[in-house]
Short mmCIF file of C-alpha atoms in Angstrom, two decimals:
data_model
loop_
_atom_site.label_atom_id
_atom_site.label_comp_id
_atom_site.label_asym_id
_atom_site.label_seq_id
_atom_site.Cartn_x
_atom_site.Cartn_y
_atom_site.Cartn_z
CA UNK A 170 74.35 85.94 -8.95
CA UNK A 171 75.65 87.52 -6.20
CA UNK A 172 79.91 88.03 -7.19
CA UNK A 173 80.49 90.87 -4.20
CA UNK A 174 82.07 89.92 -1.14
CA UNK A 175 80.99 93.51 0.28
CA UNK A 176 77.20 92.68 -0.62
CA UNK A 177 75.42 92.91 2.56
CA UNK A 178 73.71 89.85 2.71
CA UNK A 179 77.51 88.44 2.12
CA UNK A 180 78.28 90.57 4.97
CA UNK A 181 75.26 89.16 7.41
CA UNK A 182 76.09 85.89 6.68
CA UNK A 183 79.79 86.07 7.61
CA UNK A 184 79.34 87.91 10.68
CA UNK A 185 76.98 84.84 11.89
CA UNK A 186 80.88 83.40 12.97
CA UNK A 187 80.73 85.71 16.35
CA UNK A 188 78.94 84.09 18.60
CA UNK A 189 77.29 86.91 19.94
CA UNK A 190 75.73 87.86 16.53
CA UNK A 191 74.42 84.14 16.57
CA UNK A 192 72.93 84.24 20.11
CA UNK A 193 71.09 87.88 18.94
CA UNK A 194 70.36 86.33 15.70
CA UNK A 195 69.25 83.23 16.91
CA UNK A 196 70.90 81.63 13.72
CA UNK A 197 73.92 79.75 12.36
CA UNK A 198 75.46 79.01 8.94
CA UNK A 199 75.88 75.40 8.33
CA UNK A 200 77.88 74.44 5.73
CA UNK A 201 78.30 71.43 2.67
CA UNK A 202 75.64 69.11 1.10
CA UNK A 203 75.93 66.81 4.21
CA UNK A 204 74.86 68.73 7.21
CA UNK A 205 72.31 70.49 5.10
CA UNK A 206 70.22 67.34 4.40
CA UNK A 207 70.85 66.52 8.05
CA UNK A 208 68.75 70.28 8.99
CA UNK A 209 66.51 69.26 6.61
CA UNK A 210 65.71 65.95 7.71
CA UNK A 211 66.27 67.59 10.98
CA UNK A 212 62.98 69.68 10.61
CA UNK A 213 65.39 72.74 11.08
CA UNK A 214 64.05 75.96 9.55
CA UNK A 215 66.54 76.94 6.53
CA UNK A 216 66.57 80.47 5.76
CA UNK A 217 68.55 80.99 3.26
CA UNK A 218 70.99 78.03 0.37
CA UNK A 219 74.16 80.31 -0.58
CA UNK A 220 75.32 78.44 -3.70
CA UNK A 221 77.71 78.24 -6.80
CA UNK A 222 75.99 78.03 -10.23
CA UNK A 223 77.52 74.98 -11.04
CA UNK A 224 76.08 73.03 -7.78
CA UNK A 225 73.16 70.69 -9.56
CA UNK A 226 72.80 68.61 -6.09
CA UNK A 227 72.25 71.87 -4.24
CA UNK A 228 69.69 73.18 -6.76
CA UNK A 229 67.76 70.19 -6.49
CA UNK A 230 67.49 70.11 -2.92
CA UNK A 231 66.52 73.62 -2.64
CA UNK A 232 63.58 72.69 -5.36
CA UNK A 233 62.72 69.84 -3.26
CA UNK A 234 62.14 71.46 0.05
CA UNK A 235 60.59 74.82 -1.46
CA UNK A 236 62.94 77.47 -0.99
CA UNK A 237 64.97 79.49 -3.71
CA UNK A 238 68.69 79.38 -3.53
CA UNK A 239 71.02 82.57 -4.15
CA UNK A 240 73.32 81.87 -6.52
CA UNK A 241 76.93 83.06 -5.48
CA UNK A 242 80.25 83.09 -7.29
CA UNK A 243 83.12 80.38 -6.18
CA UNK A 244 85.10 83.77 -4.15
CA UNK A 245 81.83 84.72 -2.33
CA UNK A 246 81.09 81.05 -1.57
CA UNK A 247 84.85 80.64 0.03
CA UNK A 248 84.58 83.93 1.83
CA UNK A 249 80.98 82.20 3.42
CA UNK A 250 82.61 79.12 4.72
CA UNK A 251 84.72 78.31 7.81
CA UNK A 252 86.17 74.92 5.57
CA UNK A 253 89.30 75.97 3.19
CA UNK A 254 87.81 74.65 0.13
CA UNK A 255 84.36 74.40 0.59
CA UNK A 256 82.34 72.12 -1.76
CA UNK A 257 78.77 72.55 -0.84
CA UNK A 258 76.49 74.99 -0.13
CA UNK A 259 76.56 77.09 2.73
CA UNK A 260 72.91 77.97 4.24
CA UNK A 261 71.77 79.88 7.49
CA UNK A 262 69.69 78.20 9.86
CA UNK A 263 67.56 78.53 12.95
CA UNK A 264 69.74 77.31 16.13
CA UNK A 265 67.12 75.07 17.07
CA UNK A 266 66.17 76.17 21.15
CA UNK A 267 67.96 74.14 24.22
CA UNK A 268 66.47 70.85 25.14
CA UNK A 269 65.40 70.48 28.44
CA UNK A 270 66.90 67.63 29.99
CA UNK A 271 65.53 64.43 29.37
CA UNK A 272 65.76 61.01 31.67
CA UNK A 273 68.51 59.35 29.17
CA UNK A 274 72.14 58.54 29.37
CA UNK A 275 74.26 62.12 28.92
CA UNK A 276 77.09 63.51 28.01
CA UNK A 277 77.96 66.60 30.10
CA UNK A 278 80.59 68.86 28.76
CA UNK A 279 81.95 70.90 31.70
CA UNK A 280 83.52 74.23 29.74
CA UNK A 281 85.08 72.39 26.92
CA UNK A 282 86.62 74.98 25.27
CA UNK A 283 87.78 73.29 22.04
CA UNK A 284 85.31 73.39 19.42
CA UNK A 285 86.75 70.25 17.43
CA UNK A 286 86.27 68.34 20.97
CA UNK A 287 82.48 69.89 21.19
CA UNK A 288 81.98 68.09 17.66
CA UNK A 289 83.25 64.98 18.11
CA UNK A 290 81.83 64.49 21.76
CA UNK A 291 78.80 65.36 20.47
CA UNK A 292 79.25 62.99 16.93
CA UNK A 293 79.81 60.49 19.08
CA UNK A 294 77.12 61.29 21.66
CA UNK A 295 74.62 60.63 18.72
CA UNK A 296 76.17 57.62 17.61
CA UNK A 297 75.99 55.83 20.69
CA UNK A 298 72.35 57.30 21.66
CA UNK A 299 73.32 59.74 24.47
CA UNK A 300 72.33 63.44 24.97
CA UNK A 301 74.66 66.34 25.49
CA UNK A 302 74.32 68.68 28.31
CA UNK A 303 76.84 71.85 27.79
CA UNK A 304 77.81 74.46 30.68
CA UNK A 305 77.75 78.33 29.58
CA UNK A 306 81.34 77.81 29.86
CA UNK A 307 81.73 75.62 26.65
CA UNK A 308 82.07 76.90 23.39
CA UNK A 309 79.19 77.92 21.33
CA UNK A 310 77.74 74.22 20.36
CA UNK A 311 76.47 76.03 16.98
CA UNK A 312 80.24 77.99 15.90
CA UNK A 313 80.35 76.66 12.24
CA UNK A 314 83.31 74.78 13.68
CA UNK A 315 81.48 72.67 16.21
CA UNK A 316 78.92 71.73 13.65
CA UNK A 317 81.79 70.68 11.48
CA UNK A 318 83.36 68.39 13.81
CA UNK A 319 79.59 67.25 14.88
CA UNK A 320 79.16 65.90 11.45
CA UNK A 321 74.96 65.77 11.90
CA UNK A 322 75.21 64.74 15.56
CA UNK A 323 73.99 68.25 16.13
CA UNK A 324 70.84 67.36 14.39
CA UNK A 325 70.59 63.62 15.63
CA UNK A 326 70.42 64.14 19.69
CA UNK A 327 69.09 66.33 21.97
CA UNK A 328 71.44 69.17 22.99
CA UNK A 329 71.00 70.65 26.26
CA UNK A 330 72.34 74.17 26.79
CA UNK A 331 72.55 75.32 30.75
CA UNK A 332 73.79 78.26 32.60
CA UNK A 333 73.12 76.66 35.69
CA UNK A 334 74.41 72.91 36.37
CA UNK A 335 75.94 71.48 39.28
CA UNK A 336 75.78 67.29 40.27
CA UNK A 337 72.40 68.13 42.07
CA UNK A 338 70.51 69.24 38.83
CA UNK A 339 71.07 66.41 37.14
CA UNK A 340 70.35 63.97 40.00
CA UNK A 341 67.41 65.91 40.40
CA UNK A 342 66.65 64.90 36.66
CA UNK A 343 67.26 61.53 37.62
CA UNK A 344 70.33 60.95 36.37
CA UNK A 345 73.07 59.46 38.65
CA UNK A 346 76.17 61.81 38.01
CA UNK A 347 79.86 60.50 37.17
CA UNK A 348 82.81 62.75 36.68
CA UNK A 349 85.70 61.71 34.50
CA UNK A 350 88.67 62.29 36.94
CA UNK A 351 92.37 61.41 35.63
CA UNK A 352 93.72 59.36 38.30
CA UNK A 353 91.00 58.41 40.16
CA UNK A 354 90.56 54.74 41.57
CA UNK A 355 87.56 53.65 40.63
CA UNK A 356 86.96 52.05 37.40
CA UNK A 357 84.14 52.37 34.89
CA UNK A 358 82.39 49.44 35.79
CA UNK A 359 79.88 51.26 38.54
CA UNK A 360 78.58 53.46 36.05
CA UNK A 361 78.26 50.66 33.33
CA UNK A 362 76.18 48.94 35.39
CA UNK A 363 74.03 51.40 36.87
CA UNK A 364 70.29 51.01 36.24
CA UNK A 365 68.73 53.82 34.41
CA UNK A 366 69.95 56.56 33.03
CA UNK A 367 73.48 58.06 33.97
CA UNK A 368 75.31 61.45 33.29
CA UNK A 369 79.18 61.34 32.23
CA UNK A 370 80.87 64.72 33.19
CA UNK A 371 84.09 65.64 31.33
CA UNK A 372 85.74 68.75 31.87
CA UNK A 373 88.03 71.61 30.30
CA UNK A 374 90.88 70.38 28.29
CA UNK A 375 93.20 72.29 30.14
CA UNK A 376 91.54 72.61 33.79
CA UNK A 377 89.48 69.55 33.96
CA UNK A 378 86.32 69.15 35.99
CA UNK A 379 86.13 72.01 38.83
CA UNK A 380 87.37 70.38 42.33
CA UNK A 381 83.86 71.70 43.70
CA UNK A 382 81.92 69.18 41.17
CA UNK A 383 84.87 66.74 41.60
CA UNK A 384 84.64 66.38 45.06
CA UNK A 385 81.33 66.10 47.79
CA UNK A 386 79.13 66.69 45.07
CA UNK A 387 78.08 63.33 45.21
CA UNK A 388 79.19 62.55 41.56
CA UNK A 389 81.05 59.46 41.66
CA UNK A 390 84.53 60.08 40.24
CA UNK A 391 85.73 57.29 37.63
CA UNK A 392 88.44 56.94 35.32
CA UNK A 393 89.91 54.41 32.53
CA UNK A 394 92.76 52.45 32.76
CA UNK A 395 96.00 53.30 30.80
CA UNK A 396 98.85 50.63 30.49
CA UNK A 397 101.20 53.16 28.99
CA UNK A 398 101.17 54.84 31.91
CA UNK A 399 100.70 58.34 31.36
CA UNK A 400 97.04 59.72 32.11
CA UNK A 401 96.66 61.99 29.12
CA UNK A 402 93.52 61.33 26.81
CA UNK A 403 91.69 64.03 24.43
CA UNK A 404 88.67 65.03 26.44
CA UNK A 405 86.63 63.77 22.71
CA UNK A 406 88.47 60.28 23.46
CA UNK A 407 87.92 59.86 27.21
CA UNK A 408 84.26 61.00 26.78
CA UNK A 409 83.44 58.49 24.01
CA UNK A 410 85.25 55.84 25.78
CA UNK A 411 83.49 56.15 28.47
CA UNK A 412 79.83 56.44 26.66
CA UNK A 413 81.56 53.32 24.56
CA UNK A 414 81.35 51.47 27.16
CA UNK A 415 77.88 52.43 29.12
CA UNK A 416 76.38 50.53 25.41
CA UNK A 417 77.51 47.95 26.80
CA UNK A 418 78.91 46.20 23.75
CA UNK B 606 118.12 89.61 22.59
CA UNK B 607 116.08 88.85 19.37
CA UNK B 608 113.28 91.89 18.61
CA UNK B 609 113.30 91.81 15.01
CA UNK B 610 110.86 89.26 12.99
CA UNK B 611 112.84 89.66 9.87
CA UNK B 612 115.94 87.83 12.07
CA UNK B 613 117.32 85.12 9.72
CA UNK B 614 117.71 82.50 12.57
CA UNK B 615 114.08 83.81 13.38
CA UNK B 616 112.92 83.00 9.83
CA UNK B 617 114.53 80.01 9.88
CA UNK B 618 112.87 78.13 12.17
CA UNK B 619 109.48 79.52 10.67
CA UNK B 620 110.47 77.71 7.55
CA UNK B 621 110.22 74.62 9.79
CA UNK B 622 106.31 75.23 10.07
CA UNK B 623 106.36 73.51 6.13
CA UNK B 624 106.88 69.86 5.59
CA UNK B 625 109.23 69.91 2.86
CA UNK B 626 111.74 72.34 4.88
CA UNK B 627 111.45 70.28 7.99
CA UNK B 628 111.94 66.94 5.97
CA UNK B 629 115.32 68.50 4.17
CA UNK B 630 116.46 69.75 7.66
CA UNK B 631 115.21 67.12 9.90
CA UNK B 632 114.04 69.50 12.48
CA UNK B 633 111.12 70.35 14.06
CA UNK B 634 109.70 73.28 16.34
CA UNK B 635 108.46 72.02 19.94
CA UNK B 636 106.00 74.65 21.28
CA UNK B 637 105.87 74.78 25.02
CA UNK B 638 107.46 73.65 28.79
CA UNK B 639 105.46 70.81 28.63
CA UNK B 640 106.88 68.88 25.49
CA UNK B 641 110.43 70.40 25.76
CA UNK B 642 110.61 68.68 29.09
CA UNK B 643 108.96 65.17 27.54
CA UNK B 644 111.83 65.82 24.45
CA UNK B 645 114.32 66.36 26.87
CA UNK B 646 113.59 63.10 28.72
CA UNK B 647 112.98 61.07 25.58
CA UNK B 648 116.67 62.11 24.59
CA UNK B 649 115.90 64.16 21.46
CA UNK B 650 118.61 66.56 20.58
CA UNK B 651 117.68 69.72 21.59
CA UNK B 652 119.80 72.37 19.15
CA UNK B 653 117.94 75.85 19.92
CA UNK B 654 115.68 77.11 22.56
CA UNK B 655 113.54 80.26 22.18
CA UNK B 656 112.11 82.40 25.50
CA UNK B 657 110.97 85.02 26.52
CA UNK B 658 112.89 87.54 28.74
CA UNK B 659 110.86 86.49 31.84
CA UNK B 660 110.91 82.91 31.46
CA UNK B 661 112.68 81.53 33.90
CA UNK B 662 111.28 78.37 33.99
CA UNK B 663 112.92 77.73 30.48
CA UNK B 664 115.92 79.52 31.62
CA UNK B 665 116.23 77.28 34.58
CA UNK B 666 115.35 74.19 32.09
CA UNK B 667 118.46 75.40 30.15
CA UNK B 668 120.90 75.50 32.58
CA UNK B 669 120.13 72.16 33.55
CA UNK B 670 120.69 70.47 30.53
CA UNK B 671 123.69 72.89 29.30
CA UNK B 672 122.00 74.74 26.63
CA UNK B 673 122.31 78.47 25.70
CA UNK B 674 118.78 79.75 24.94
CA UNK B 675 118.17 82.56 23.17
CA UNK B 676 115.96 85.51 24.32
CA UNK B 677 113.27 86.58 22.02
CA UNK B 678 110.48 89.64 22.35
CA UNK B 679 107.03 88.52 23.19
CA UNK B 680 106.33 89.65 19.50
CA UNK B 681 108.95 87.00 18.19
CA UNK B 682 108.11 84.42 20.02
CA UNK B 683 104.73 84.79 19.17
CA UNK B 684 105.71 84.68 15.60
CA UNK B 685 107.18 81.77 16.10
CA UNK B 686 104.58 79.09 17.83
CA UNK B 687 101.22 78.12 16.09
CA UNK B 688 99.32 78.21 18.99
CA UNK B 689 97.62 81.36 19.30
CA UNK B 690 99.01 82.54 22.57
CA UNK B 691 102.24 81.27 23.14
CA UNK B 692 103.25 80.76 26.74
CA UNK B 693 106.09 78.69 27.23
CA UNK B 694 109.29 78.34 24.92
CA UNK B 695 109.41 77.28 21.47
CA UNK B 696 112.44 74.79 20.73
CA UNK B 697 114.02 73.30 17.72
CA UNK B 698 114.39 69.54 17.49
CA UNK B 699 116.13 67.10 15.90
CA UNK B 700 112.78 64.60 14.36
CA UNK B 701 113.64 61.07 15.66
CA UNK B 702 114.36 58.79 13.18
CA UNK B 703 111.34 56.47 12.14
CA UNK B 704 111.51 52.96 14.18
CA UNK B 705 111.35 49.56 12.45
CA UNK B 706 107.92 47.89 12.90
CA UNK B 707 108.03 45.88 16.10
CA UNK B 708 105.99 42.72 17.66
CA UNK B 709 103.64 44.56 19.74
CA UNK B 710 100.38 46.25 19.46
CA UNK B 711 100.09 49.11 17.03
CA UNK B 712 97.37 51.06 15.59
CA UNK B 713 98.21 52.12 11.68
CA UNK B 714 97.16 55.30 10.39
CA UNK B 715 96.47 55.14 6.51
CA UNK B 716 96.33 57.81 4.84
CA UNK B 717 95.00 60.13 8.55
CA UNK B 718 94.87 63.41 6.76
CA UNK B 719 93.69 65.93 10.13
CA UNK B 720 96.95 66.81 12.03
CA UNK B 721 94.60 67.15 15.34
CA UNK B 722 93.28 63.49 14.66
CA UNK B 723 97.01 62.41 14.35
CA UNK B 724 97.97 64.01 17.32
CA UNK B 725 95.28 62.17 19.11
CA UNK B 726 96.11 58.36 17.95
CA UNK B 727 99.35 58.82 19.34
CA UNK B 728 98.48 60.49 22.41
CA UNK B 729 95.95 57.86 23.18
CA UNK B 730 98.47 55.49 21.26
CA UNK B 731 100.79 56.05 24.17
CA UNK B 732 98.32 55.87 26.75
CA UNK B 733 97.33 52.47 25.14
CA UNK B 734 100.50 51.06 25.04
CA UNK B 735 100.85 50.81 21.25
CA UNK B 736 103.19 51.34 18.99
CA UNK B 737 101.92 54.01 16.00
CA UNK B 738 102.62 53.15 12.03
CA UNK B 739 101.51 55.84 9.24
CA UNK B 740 101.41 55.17 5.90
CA UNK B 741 103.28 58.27 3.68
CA UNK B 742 99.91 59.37 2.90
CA UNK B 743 99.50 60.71 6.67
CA UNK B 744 100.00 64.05 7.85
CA UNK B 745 103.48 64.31 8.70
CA UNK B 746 103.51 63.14 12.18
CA UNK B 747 106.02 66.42 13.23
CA UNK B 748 104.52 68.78 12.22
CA UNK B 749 103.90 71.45 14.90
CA UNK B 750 99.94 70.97 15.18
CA UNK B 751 100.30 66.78 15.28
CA UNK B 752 103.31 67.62 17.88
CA UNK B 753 100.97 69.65 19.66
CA UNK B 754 98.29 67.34 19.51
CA UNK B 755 100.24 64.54 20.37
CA UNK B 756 100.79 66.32 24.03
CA UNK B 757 104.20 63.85 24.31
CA UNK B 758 102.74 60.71 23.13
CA UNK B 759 105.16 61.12 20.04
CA UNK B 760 107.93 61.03 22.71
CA UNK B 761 106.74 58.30 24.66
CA UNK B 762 105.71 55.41 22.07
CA UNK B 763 107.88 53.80 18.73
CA UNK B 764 106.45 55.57 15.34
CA UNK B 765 107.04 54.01 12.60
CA UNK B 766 106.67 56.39 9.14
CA UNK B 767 106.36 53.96 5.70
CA UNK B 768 106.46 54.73 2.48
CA UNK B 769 105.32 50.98 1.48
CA UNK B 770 102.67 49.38 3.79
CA UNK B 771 100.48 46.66 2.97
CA UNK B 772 98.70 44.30 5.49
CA UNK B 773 101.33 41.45 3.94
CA UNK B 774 103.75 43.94 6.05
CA UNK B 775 102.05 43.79 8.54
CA UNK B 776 101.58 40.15 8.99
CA UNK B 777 105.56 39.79 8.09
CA UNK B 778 106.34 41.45 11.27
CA UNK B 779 104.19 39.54 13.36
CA UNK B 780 101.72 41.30 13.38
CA UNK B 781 97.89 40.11 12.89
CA UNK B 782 96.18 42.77 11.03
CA UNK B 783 92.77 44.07 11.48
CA UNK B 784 90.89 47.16 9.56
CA UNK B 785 88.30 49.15 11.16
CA UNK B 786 85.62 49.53 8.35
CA UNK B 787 82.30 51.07 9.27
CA UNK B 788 78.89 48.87 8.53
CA UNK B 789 81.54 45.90 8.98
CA UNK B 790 79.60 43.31 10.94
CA UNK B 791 82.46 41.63 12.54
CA UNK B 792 82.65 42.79 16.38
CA UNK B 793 86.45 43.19 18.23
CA UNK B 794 85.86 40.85 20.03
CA UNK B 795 88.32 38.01 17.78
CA UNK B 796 90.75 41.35 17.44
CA UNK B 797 91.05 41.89 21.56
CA UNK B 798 91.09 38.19 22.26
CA UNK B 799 93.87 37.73 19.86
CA UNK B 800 96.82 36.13 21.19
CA UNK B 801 99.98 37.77 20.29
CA UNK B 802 100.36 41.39 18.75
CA UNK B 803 97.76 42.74 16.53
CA UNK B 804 97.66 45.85 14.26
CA UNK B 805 94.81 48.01 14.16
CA UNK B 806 94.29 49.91 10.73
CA UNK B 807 92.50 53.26 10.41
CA UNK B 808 91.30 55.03 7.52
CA UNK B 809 91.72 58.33 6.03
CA UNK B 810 88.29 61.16 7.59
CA UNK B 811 86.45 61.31 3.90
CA UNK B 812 87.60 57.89 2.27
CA UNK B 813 88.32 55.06 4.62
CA UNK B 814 90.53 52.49 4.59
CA UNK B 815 91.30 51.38 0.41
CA UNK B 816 89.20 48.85 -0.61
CA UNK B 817 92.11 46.89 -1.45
CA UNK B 818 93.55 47.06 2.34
CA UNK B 819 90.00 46.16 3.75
CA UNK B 820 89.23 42.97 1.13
CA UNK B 821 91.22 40.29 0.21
CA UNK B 822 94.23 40.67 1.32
CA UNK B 823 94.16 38.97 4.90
CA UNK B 824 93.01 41.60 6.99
CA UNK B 825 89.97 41.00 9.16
CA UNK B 826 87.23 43.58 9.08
CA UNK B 827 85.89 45.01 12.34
CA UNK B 828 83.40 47.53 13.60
CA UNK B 829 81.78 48.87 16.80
CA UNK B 830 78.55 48.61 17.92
CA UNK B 831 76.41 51.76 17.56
CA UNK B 832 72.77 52.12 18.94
CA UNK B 833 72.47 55.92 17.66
CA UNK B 834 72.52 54.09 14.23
CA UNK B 835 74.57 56.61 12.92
CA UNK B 836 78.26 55.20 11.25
CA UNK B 837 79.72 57.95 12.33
CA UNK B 838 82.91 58.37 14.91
CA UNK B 839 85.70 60.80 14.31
CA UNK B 840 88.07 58.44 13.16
CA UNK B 841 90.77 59.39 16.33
CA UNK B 842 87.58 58.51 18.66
CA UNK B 843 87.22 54.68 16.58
CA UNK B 844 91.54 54.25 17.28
CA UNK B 845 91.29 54.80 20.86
CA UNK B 846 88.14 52.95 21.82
CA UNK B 847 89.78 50.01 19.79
CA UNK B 848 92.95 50.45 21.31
CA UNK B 849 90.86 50.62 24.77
CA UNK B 850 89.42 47.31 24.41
CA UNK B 851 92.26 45.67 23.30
CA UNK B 852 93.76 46.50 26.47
CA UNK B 853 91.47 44.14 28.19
CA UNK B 854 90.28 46.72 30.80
#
């Protein structure tokens, strides 16, 4: 049992929070018995099951799929995990490699920067059956605290990671683009109807959608009605509104 | 002007970050121009205000409303706000005393236990048009990350904090009740065509709603439709798209 918090393998894993050292690594922690059956089921390759002696569920999964677990005491656990008090296990996996993007209804996250907003747009993007398309300005989709907030929608839908997107990409992937736009006129209702598949931009929590994507791009701008009158919604609200509604329930 | 972090009036309102202190004082610390200016035009007595030297904006804010505001280093002030990188002012609040329940909409937090999730019901609460009840098992609704959160919604709709809340309260006021419970197979649609106000109850992230609120005692159960076949929305993401529909847009 591993009881240092200056053991190096300790050390590897908690470096894996920068998100440089994930992009050269290629990997992520993921952390608690939930998200770890979702890898699994996932086909994601584990690496490595960090977990406290007393954790029967954990050692039982890890005899199930094959691979040994490293036993670690409760202080080395904590040290591992982004949570405060961390039940589970905490185990490294591969990031699995950007999607490319598909013909199906999208979420597009324009440099969200939040990574509790990255989760739950992209939570909800697998509960209502939509794939997520991230600029390189967003947050990294795989920080430990994106994956928290994702609760297994990471490992549900496809996840499309660009450095290049503008409107014309995704038209050109035949989607017909929309941009969430506070204020706007036009209501939701074009983009619910549209037939096939559409692509919902939302933009930076504090900056919004750039006014060059915004505006003779050719994305059609929409926005949701607010009775109370002010035109503030959390970019994770707005965006599963909007998806919400393109069900069509 | 105020360089030293060991400053008792400094320390004071650092206190305020716990619940307990900000209960017995019934203060709280507003981070920012933005909701200064919304506390200012909700009324809320404003008794300090905290800038930096090269502030004017909040200098400017204070003369108009005939306030002395005290100058504080960069250092302080950071010391002060719990958002990383403090821009604006950091003010000191009296917390508005809880509302009664009233006849109209309202979306009930039982037992919401994320301050960010917290802050988003009543920013979209506001939006929505609907009046925000919490059950004492909630977050407390001021502290500093809810406030923040909240970007003015807590200034801008009633909140009503309980310490006894039952959907028999509920109904007493007027209200018909409603419980969003996951796997549920009841749709909104009886909720949004309801005539007269409704209350929406929300559940705590890991538990729900109690079994006791969501069965037998009057409340109707409903659900959304989700063709990712996960159950799975953040539960600030379920409260707005329910408050959404409601509105009939």
């Amino acid at each position: 049992m591993i009881t240092s918090l200056r053991n190096p393998r300790i050390a590897g894993v908690r470096r894996l929070r920068r998100t440089r050292e994930r992009k050269v690594k290629g990997r992520t922690p993921v952390e608690g018995p939930f998200l770890l059956e979702e890898a699994i089921r996932a086909g994601v390759i584990i690496h490595e099951v960090y977990a406290a002696p007393d954790d029967a569920t954990t050692a039982a999964t890890c005899e199930r799929i094959g691979i040994e677990q490293t036993l670690v005491s409760n202080e080395v656990l904590a040290s591992l995990a982004s949570s405060v008090s961390p039940r589970g296990p905490v185990a490294v996996v591969s990031v699995p490699a950007s999607a490319a993007i598909r013909p199906m209804d999208s979420i597009v996250m324009w440099d969200v920067s939040d990574p509790g907003n990255a989760g739950t747009i992209i939570r909800s993007a697998a509960a209502f059956g939509f794939q997520v398309i991230a600029t390189a300005g967003c947050v990294d989709l795989w920080s430990p605290k994106v994956v928290r907030a994702g609760v297994g929608g990471h490992f549900r839908t496809p996840l499309v990671d660009t450095t290049e997107l503008s409107p014309q990409v995704l038209m050109g992937a035949g989607l017909r683009a929309f941009v969430a736009a506070a204020g706007s006129s036009t209501s939701p209702t074009e983009m619910v109807e549209t037939v096939g598949p559409v692509a919902i931009i939302v933009g930076n929590e504090a900056h919004g959608v750039p006014e060059a994507v915004r505006e003779g791009s050719g994305a059609v701008p929409i926005s949701l009605t607010m009775p109370g009158g002010t035109e503030s919604l959390n970019v994770g609200v707005a965006a599963s509104i909007l998806m919400y509604l393109r069900t069509g329930e």
